[in-house]
Coordinates of C-alpha atoms and ligand atoms in Angstrom, one line a residue:
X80 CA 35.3 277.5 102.6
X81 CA 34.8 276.0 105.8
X82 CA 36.4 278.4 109.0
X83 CA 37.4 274.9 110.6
X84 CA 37.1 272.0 111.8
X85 CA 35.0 271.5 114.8
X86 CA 34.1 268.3 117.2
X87 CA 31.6 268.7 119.7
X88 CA 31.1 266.1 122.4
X89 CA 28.1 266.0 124.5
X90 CA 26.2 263.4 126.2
X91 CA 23.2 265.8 126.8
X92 CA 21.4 265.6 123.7
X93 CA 19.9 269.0 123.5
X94 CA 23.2 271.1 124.0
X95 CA 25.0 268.8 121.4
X96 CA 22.4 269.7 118.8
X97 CA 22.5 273.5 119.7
X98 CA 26.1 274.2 120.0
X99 CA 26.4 271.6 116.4
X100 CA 24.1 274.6 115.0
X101 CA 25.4 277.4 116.3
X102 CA 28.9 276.7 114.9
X103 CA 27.5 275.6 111.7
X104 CA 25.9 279.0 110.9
X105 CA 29.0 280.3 111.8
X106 CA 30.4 278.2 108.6
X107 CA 32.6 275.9 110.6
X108 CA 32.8 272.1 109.7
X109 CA 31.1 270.6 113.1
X110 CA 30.9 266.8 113.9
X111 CA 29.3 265.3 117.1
X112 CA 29.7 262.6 119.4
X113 CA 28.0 261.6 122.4
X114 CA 30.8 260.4 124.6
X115 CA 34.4 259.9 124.6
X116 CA 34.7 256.3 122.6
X117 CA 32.9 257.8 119.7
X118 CA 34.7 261.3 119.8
X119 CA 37.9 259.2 119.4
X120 CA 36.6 257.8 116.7
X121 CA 35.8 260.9 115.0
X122 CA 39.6 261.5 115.3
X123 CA 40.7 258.9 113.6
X124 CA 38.6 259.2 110.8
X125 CA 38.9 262.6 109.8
X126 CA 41.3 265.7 111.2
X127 CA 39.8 268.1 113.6
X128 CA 41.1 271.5 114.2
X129 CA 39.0 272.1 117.7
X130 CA 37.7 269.5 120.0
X131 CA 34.9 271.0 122.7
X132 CA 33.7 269.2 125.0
X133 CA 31.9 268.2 128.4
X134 CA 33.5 267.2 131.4
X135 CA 30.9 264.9 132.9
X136 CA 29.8 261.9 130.6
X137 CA 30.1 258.4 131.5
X138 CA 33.0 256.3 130.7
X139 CA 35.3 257.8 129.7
X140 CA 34.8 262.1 130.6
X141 CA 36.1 265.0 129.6
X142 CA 39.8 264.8 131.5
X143 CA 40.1 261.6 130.2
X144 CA 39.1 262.4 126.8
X145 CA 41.9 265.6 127.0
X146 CA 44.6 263.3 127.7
X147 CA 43.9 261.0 125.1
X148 CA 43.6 263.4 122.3
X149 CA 46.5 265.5 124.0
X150 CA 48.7 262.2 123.6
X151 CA 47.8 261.4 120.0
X152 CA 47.0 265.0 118.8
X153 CA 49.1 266.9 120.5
X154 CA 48.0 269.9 117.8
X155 CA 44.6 269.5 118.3
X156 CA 42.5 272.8 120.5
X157 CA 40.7 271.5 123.4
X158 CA 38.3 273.2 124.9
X159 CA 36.3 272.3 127.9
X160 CA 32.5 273.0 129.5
X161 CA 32.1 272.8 132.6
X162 CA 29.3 273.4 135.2
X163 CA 28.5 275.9 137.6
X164 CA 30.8 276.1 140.2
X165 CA 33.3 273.4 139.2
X166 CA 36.2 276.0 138.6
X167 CA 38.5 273.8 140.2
X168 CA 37.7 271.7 137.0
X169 CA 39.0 273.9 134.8
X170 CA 42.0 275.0 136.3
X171 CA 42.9 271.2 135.9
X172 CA 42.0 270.9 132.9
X173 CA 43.7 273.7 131.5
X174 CA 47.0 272.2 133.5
X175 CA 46.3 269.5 131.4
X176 CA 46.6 271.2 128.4
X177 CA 43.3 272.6 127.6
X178 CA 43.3 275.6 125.4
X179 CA 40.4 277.6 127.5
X180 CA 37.3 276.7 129.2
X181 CA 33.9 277.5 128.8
X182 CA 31.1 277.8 132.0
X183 CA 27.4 276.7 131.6
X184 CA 25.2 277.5 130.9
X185 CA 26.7 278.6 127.5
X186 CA 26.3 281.6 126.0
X187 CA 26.6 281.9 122.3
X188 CA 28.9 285.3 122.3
X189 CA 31.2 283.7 124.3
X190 CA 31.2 280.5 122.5
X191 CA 32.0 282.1 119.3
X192 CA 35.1 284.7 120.3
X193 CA 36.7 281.7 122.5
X194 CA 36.6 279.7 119.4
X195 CA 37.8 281.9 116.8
X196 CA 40.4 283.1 119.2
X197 CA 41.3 279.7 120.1
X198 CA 41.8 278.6 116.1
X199 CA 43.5 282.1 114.9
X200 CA 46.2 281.0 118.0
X201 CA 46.6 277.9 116.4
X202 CA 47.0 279.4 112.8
X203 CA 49.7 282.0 113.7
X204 CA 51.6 279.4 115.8
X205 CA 51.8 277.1 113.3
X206 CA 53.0 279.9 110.8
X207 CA 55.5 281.1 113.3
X208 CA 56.5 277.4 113.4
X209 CA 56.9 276.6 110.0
X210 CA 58.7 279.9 109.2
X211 CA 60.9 279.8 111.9
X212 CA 62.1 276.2 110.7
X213 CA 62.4 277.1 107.3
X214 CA 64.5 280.3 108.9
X215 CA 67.0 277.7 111.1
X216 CA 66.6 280.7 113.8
X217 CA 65.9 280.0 117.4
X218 CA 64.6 284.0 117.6
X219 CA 61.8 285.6 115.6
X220 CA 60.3 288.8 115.6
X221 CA 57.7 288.4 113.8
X222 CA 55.7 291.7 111.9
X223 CA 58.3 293.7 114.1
X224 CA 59.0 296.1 111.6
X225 CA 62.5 298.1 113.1
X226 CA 65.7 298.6 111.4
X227 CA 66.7 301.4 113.5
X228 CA 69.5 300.8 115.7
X229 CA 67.6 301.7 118.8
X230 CA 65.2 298.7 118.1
X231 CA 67.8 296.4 117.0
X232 CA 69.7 297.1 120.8
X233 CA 66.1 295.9 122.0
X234 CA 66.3 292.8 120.1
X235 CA 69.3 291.9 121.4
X236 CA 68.3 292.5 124.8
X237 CA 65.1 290.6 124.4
X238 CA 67.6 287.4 123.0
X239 CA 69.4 287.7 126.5
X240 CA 66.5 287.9 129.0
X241 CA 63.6 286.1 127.1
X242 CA 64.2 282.9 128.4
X243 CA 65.2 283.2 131.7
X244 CA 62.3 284.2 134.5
X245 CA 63.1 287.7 134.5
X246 CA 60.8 290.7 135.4
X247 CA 60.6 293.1 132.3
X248 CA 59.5 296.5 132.7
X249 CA 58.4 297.9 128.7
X250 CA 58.2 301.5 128.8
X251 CA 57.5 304.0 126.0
X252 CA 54.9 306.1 125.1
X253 CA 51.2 305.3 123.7
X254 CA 51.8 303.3 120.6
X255 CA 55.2 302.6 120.9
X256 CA 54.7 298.6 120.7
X257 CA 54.9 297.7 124.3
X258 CA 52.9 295.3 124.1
X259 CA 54.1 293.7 120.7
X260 CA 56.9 293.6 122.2
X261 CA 56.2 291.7 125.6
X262 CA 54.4 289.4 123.1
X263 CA 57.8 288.6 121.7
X264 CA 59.2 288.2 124.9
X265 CA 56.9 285.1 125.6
X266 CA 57.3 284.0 122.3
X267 CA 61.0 283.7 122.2
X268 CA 61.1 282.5 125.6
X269 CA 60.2 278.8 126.6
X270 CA 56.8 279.6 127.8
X271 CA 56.1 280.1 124.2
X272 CA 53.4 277.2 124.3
X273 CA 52.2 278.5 127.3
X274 CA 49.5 281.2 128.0
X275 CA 50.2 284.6 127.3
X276 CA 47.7 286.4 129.6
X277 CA 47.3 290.5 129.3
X278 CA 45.9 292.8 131.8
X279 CA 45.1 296.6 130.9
X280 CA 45.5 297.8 134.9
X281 CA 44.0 300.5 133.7
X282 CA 40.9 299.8 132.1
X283 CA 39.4 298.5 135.7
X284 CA 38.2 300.1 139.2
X285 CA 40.1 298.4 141.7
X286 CA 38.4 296.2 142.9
X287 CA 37.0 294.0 139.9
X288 CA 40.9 294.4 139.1
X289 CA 42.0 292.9 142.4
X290 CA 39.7 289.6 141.3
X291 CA 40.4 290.0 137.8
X292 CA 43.9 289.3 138.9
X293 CA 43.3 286.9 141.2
X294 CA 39.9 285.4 141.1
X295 CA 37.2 285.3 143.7
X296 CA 35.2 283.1 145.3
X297 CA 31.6 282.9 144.3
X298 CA 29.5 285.5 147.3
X299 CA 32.6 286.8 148.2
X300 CA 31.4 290.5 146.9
X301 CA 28.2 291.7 145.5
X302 CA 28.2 290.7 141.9
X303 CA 30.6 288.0 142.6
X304 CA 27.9 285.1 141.4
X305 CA 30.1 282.4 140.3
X306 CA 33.7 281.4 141.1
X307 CA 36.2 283.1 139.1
X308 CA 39.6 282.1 138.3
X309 CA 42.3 284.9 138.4
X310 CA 44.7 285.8 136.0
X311 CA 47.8 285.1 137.4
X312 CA 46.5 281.1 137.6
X313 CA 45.5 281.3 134.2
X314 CA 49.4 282.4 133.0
X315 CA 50.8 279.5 135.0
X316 CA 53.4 277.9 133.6
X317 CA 53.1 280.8 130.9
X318 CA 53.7 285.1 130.9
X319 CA 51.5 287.7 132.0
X320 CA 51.5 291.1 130.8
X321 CA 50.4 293.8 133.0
X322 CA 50.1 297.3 130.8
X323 CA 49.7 300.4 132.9
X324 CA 51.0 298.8 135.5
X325 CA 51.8 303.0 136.8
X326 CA 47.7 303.5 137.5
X327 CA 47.9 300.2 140.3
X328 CA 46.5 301.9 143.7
X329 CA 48.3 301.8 147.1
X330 CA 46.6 298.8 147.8
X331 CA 47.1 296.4 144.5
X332 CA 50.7 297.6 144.7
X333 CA 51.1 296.0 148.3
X334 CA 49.6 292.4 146.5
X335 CA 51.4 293.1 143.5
X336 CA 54.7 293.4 145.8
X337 CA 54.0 289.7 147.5
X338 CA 53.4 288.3 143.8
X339 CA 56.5 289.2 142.8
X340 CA 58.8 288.2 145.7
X341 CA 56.9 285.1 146.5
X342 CA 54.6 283.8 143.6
X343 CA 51.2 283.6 145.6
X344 CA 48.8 285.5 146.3
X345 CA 44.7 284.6 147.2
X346 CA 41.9 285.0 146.0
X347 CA 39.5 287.5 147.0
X348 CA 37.0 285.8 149.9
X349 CA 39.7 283.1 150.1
X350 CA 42.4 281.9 152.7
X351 CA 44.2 279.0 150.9
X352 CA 47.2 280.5 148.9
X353 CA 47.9 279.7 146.0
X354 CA 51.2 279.4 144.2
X355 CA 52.2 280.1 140.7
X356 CA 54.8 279.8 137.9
X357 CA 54.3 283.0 136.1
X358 CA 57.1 285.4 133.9
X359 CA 55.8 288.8 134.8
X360 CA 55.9 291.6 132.2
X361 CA 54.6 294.6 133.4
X362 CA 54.0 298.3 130.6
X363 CA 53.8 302.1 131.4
X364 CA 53.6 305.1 128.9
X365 CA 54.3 307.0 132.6
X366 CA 57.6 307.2 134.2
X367 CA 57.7 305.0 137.3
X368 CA 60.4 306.8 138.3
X369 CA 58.2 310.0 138.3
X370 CA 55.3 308.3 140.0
X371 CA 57.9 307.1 142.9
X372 CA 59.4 310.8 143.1
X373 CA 55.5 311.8 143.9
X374 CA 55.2 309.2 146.0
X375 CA 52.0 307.5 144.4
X376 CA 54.2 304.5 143.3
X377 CA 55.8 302.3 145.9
X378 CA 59.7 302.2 145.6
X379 CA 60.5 298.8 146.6
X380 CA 57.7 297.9 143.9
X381 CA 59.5 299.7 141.4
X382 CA 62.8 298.2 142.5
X383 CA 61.4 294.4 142.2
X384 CA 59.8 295.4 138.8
X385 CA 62.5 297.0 137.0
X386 CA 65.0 294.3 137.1
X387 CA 64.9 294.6 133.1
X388 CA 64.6 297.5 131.4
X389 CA 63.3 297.8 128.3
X390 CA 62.6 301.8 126.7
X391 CA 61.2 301.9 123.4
X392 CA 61.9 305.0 121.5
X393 CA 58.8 307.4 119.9
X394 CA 58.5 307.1 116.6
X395 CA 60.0 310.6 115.9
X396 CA 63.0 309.5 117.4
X397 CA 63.3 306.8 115.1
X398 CA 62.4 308.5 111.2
X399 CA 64.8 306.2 109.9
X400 CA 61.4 303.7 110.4
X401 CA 59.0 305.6 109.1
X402 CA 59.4 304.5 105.3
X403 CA 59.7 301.0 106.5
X404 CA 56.6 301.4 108.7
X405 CA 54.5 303.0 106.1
X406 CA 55.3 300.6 103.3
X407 CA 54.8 298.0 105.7
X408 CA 51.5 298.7 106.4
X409 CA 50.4 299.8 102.9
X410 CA 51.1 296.2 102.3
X411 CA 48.8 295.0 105.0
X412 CA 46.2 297.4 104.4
X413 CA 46.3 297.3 100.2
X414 CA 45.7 293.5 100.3
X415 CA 43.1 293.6 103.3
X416 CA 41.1 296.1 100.9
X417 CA 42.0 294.6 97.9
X418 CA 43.3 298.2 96.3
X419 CA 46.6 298.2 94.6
X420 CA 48.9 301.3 95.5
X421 CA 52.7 301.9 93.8
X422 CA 54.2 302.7 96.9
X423 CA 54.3 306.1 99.0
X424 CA 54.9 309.2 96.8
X425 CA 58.5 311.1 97.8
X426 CA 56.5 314.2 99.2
X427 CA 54.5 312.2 101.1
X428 CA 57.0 310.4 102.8
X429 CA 58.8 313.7 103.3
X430 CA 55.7 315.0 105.4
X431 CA 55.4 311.5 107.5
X432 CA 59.4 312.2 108.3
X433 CA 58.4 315.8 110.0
X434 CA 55.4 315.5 111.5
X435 CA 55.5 314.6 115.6
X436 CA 53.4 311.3 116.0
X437 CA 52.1 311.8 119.4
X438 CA 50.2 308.8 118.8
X439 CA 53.4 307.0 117.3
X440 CA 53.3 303.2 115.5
X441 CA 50.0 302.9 115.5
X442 CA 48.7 306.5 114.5
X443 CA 51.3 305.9 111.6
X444 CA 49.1 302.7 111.0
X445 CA 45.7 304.4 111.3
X446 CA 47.4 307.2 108.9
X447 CA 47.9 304.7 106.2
X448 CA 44.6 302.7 107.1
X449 CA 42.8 305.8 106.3
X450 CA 44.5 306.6 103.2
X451 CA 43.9 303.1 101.9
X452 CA 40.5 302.5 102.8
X453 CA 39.2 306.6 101.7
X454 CA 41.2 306.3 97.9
X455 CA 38.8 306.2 95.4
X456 CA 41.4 306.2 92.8
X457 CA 44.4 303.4 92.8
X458 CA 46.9 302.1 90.8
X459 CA 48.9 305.3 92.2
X460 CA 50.7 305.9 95.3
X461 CA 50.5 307.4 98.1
X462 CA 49.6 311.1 97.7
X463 CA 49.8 313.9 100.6
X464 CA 45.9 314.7 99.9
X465 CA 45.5 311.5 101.0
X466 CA 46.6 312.1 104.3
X467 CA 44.4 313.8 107.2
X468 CA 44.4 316.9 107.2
X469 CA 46.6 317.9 110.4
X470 CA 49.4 316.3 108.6
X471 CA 48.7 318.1 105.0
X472 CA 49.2 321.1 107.4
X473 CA 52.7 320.4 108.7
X474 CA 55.7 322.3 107.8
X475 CA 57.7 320.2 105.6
X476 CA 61.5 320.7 107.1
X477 CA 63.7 322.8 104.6
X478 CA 66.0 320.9 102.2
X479 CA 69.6 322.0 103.0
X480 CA 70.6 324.5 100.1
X481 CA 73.7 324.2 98.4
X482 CA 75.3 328.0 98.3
X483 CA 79.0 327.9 99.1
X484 CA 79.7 329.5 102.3
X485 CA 82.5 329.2 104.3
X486 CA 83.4 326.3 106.1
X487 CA 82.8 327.3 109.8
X488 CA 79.4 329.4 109.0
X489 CA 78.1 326.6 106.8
X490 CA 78.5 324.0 109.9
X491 CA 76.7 326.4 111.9
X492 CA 73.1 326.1 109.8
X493 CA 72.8 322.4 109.7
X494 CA 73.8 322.4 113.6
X495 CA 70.9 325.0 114.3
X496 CA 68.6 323.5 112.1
X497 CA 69.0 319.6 113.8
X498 CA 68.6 321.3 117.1
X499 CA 65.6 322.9 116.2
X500 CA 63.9 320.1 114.6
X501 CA 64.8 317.6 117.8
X502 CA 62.8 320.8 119.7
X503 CA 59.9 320.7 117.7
X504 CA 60.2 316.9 117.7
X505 CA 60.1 316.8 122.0
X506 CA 57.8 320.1 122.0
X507 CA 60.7 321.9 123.1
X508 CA 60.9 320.0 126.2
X509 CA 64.6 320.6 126.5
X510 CA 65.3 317.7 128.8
X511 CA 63.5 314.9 126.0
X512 CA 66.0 317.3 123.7
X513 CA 69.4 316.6 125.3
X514 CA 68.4 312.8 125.5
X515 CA 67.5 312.6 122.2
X516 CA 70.7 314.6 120.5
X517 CA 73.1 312.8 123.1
X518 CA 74.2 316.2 124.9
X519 CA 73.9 317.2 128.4
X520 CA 71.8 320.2 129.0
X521 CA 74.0 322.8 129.2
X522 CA 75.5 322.0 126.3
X523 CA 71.7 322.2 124.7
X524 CA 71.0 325.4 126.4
X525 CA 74.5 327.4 125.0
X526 CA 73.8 325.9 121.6
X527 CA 70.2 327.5 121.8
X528 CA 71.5 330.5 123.2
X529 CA 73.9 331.1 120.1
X530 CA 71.7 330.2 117.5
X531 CA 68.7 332.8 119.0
X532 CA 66.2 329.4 119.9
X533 CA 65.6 330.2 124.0
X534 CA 61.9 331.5 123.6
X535 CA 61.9 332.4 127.1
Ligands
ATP1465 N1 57.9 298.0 115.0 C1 56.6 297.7 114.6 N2 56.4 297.0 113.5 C2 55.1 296.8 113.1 N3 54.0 297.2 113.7 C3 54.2 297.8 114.9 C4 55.5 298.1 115.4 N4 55.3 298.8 116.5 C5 54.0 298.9 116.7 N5 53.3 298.3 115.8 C6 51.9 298.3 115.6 O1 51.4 299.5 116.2 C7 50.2 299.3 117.0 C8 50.5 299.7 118.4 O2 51.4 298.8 119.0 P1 51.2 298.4 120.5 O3 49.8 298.1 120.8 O4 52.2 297.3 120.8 O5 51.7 299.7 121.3 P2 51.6 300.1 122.8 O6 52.9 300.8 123.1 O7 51.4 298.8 123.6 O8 50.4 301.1 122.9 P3 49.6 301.5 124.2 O9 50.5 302.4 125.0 O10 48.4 302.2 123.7 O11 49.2 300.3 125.0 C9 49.9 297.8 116.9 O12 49.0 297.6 115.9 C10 51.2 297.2 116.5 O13 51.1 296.0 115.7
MG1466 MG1 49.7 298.3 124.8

């Protein structure tokens, strides 16, 4: 079956054949014109999934072209080429509505991902679409798997902020969902048609980051050969997402600071300012708080940043998930390998519940990945050989016994024993303790006292 279908539009000959091939090896449907009378044409003879096409052709071009198809297929992807050095091209075109745009000359790699990300956007939007019609609901959540009343507090907060302009601040730790969840934020917000542009702040020296965020000017550093437009532009009208937002140097947070008070910012090698319309959403698996306290994160950042507060809870604190999780993924991974499990075997589920997840959500995910994908056997469930090994190895927490003693000594075992499993849970950090059991820490530290848990 074909991947989709695809309408390239070229006035150059050469490049229309070329691209034509390319995407038919990749087994989409491709059709070609070579200018903007016969591209509509093509419309209205047959449905298109992706348009891509050329800015300058005679006639009518590329701008023109957008707007025509935007009016009369408004679901239709566009995608546009343009030259070296025309950036201010795209950036208009994109206002326009185009889904991305591509530089000459064209290279193939890039051709391909923009493409298949560009049509697997379409897909889950129109699925979102059609379920959340079928639902009657103005919010969705979408794969958010969470019944625990931690997460459901989240959802509600998300319905009150997400479609007002609102700075967000998602903390949690690594694997938490921070970013699935900023996703959701956009989504339920009124940007949702917009761009939702993400930024690891982390994953870049500073100052690629710096034009990363907001573009350069081609010469304006060594390497810098052609114009680039920054992030921030690209998520007009739309969200960006900035995760690790606590790694940002000195510097960066002094831009980032003027972003979010005034909305502009320029780009590196560049005097004009530009202005933007942007929902920020910023991550950290650090505490900000912390980082100011140490003074390697500005406060008056901090203060402009955390208008909205979102803390999502480690997996461990939420076990009431963990059977929901698993079973969710077992799902996703059974019919992605095409193995059939019964569900997750009782002792295996009773391991998942004590182990720590330092790696939360998504080392639960890999966890089930890898027993799906290593079962020889199926038609079973979910067996504790076939989980890795460091969790085969965990102490499985001691089922209460049922000896009558009385009253006031038997309250006194499951007391200790809660206590010490939120320990283990928080590596007997006693602070992460308190929060988690809802008592200050003195309280904690008398209740260790009497039940012989200080270790030091
Ligand atoms: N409640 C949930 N329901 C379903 N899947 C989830 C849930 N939470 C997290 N996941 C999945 O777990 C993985 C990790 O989530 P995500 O990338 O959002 O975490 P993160 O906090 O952003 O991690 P990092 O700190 O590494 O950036 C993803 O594959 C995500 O789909
Ligand atoms: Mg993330």
């Amino acid at each position: 079956m074909a991947r989709g279908k695809i309408l390239v539009v070229d006035d150059d000959p050469l490049i229309l054949k070329s691209l034509s091939e390319l995407l038919r090896l990749e087994k989409y449907e491709v059709s070609s014109a070579s200018n903007g009378l016969e591209a509509l044409q093509v419309l209205k003879d047959q449905p298109v999934d992706l348009v891509i096409t050329d800015i300058n052709m005679p006639e009518i071009d590329g701008f023109k072209l957008l707007k025509e198809i935007k009016g009369r297929y408004p679901e239709v992807i566009i995608l546009l080429m343009t030259g070296f050095g025309t950036i201010e091209n795209a950036v208009e075109a994109m206002r326009l509505g185009a889904y991305d745009y591509i530089t000459k000359p064209l290279v193939d790699a890039e051709i391909k991902l923009i493409i298949e990300r560009s049509l697997e956007q379409q897909r889950l939007m129109q699925e979102n679409e059609s379920l959340r019609q079928r639902l009657g609901e103005k919010f969705h959540f979408d794969n958010i798997v969470a019944h625990d009343y931690k997460m459901q507090k989240i959802f509600e907060t998300i319905k009150t902020i997400a479609d007002t302009k609102a700075t967000v601040l998602v903390t949690g730790e690594s694997g938490t969902g921070k970013t699935m969840i900023a996703r959701a934020i956009h989504q339920n917000s009124g940007r949702a048609k917009q761009k939702f542009v993400e930024v690891n702040c982390g994953a870049l020296p500073e100052t690629l980051l710096e034009s990363e965020l907001f573009g350069h000017v081609r010469g304006s550093f060594t390497g810098a050969f052609r114009d680039k437009v920054g992030k921030f532009q690209l998520a007009d009208n739309g969200t960006i997402f900035l995760d690790e937002i606590s790694t940002a140097t000195p510097a960066l947070q002094v831009k980032l600071l003027r972003v979010l008070q005034d909305k502009e910012f320029e780009r590196v090698g560049q005097h004009e300012t530009i202005k933007v319309d942007v929902r920020i959403i910023l991550a950290t698996n650090q505490s900000l708080e912390e980082e100011v306290a140490k003074g390697n994160f500005r406060e008056d950042l901090f203060y402009r940043i955390n208008v909205v507060s979102i803390q999502l809870p480690s997996l461990r604190e939420r076990i009431g998930d963990i059977k929901l999780l698993a079973e969710y993924f077992l799902d996703h991974y059974s019919k992605e390998n095409e193995k059939v499990f019964t569900g997750i075997h009782e002792e295996t589920l009773k391991i998942m519940q004590s182990y720590h997840w330092p790696g939360n959500v998504r080392e639960l995910e890999n966890v089930i990945e890898r027993a799906v994908v290593l079962a020889k056997d199926v038609n079973r469930p979910v067996l504790p050989r076939d989980l890795p090994p460091n969790l085969q190895t965990q102490e499985i927490k001691e089922q209460p016994d049922d000896r009558i003693l009385p009253l006031k000594e038997a309250l006194k075992d499951p007391e200790k024993r809660i206590i010490e499993r939120a320990l283990r849970a928080n590596k007997w950090n006693r602070q992460k303790t308190a929060k988690m059991l809802q008592v200050n820490r003195t309280t904690l530290f008398n209740k260790m006292k009497k039940y012989g848990l200080l270790t030091d």
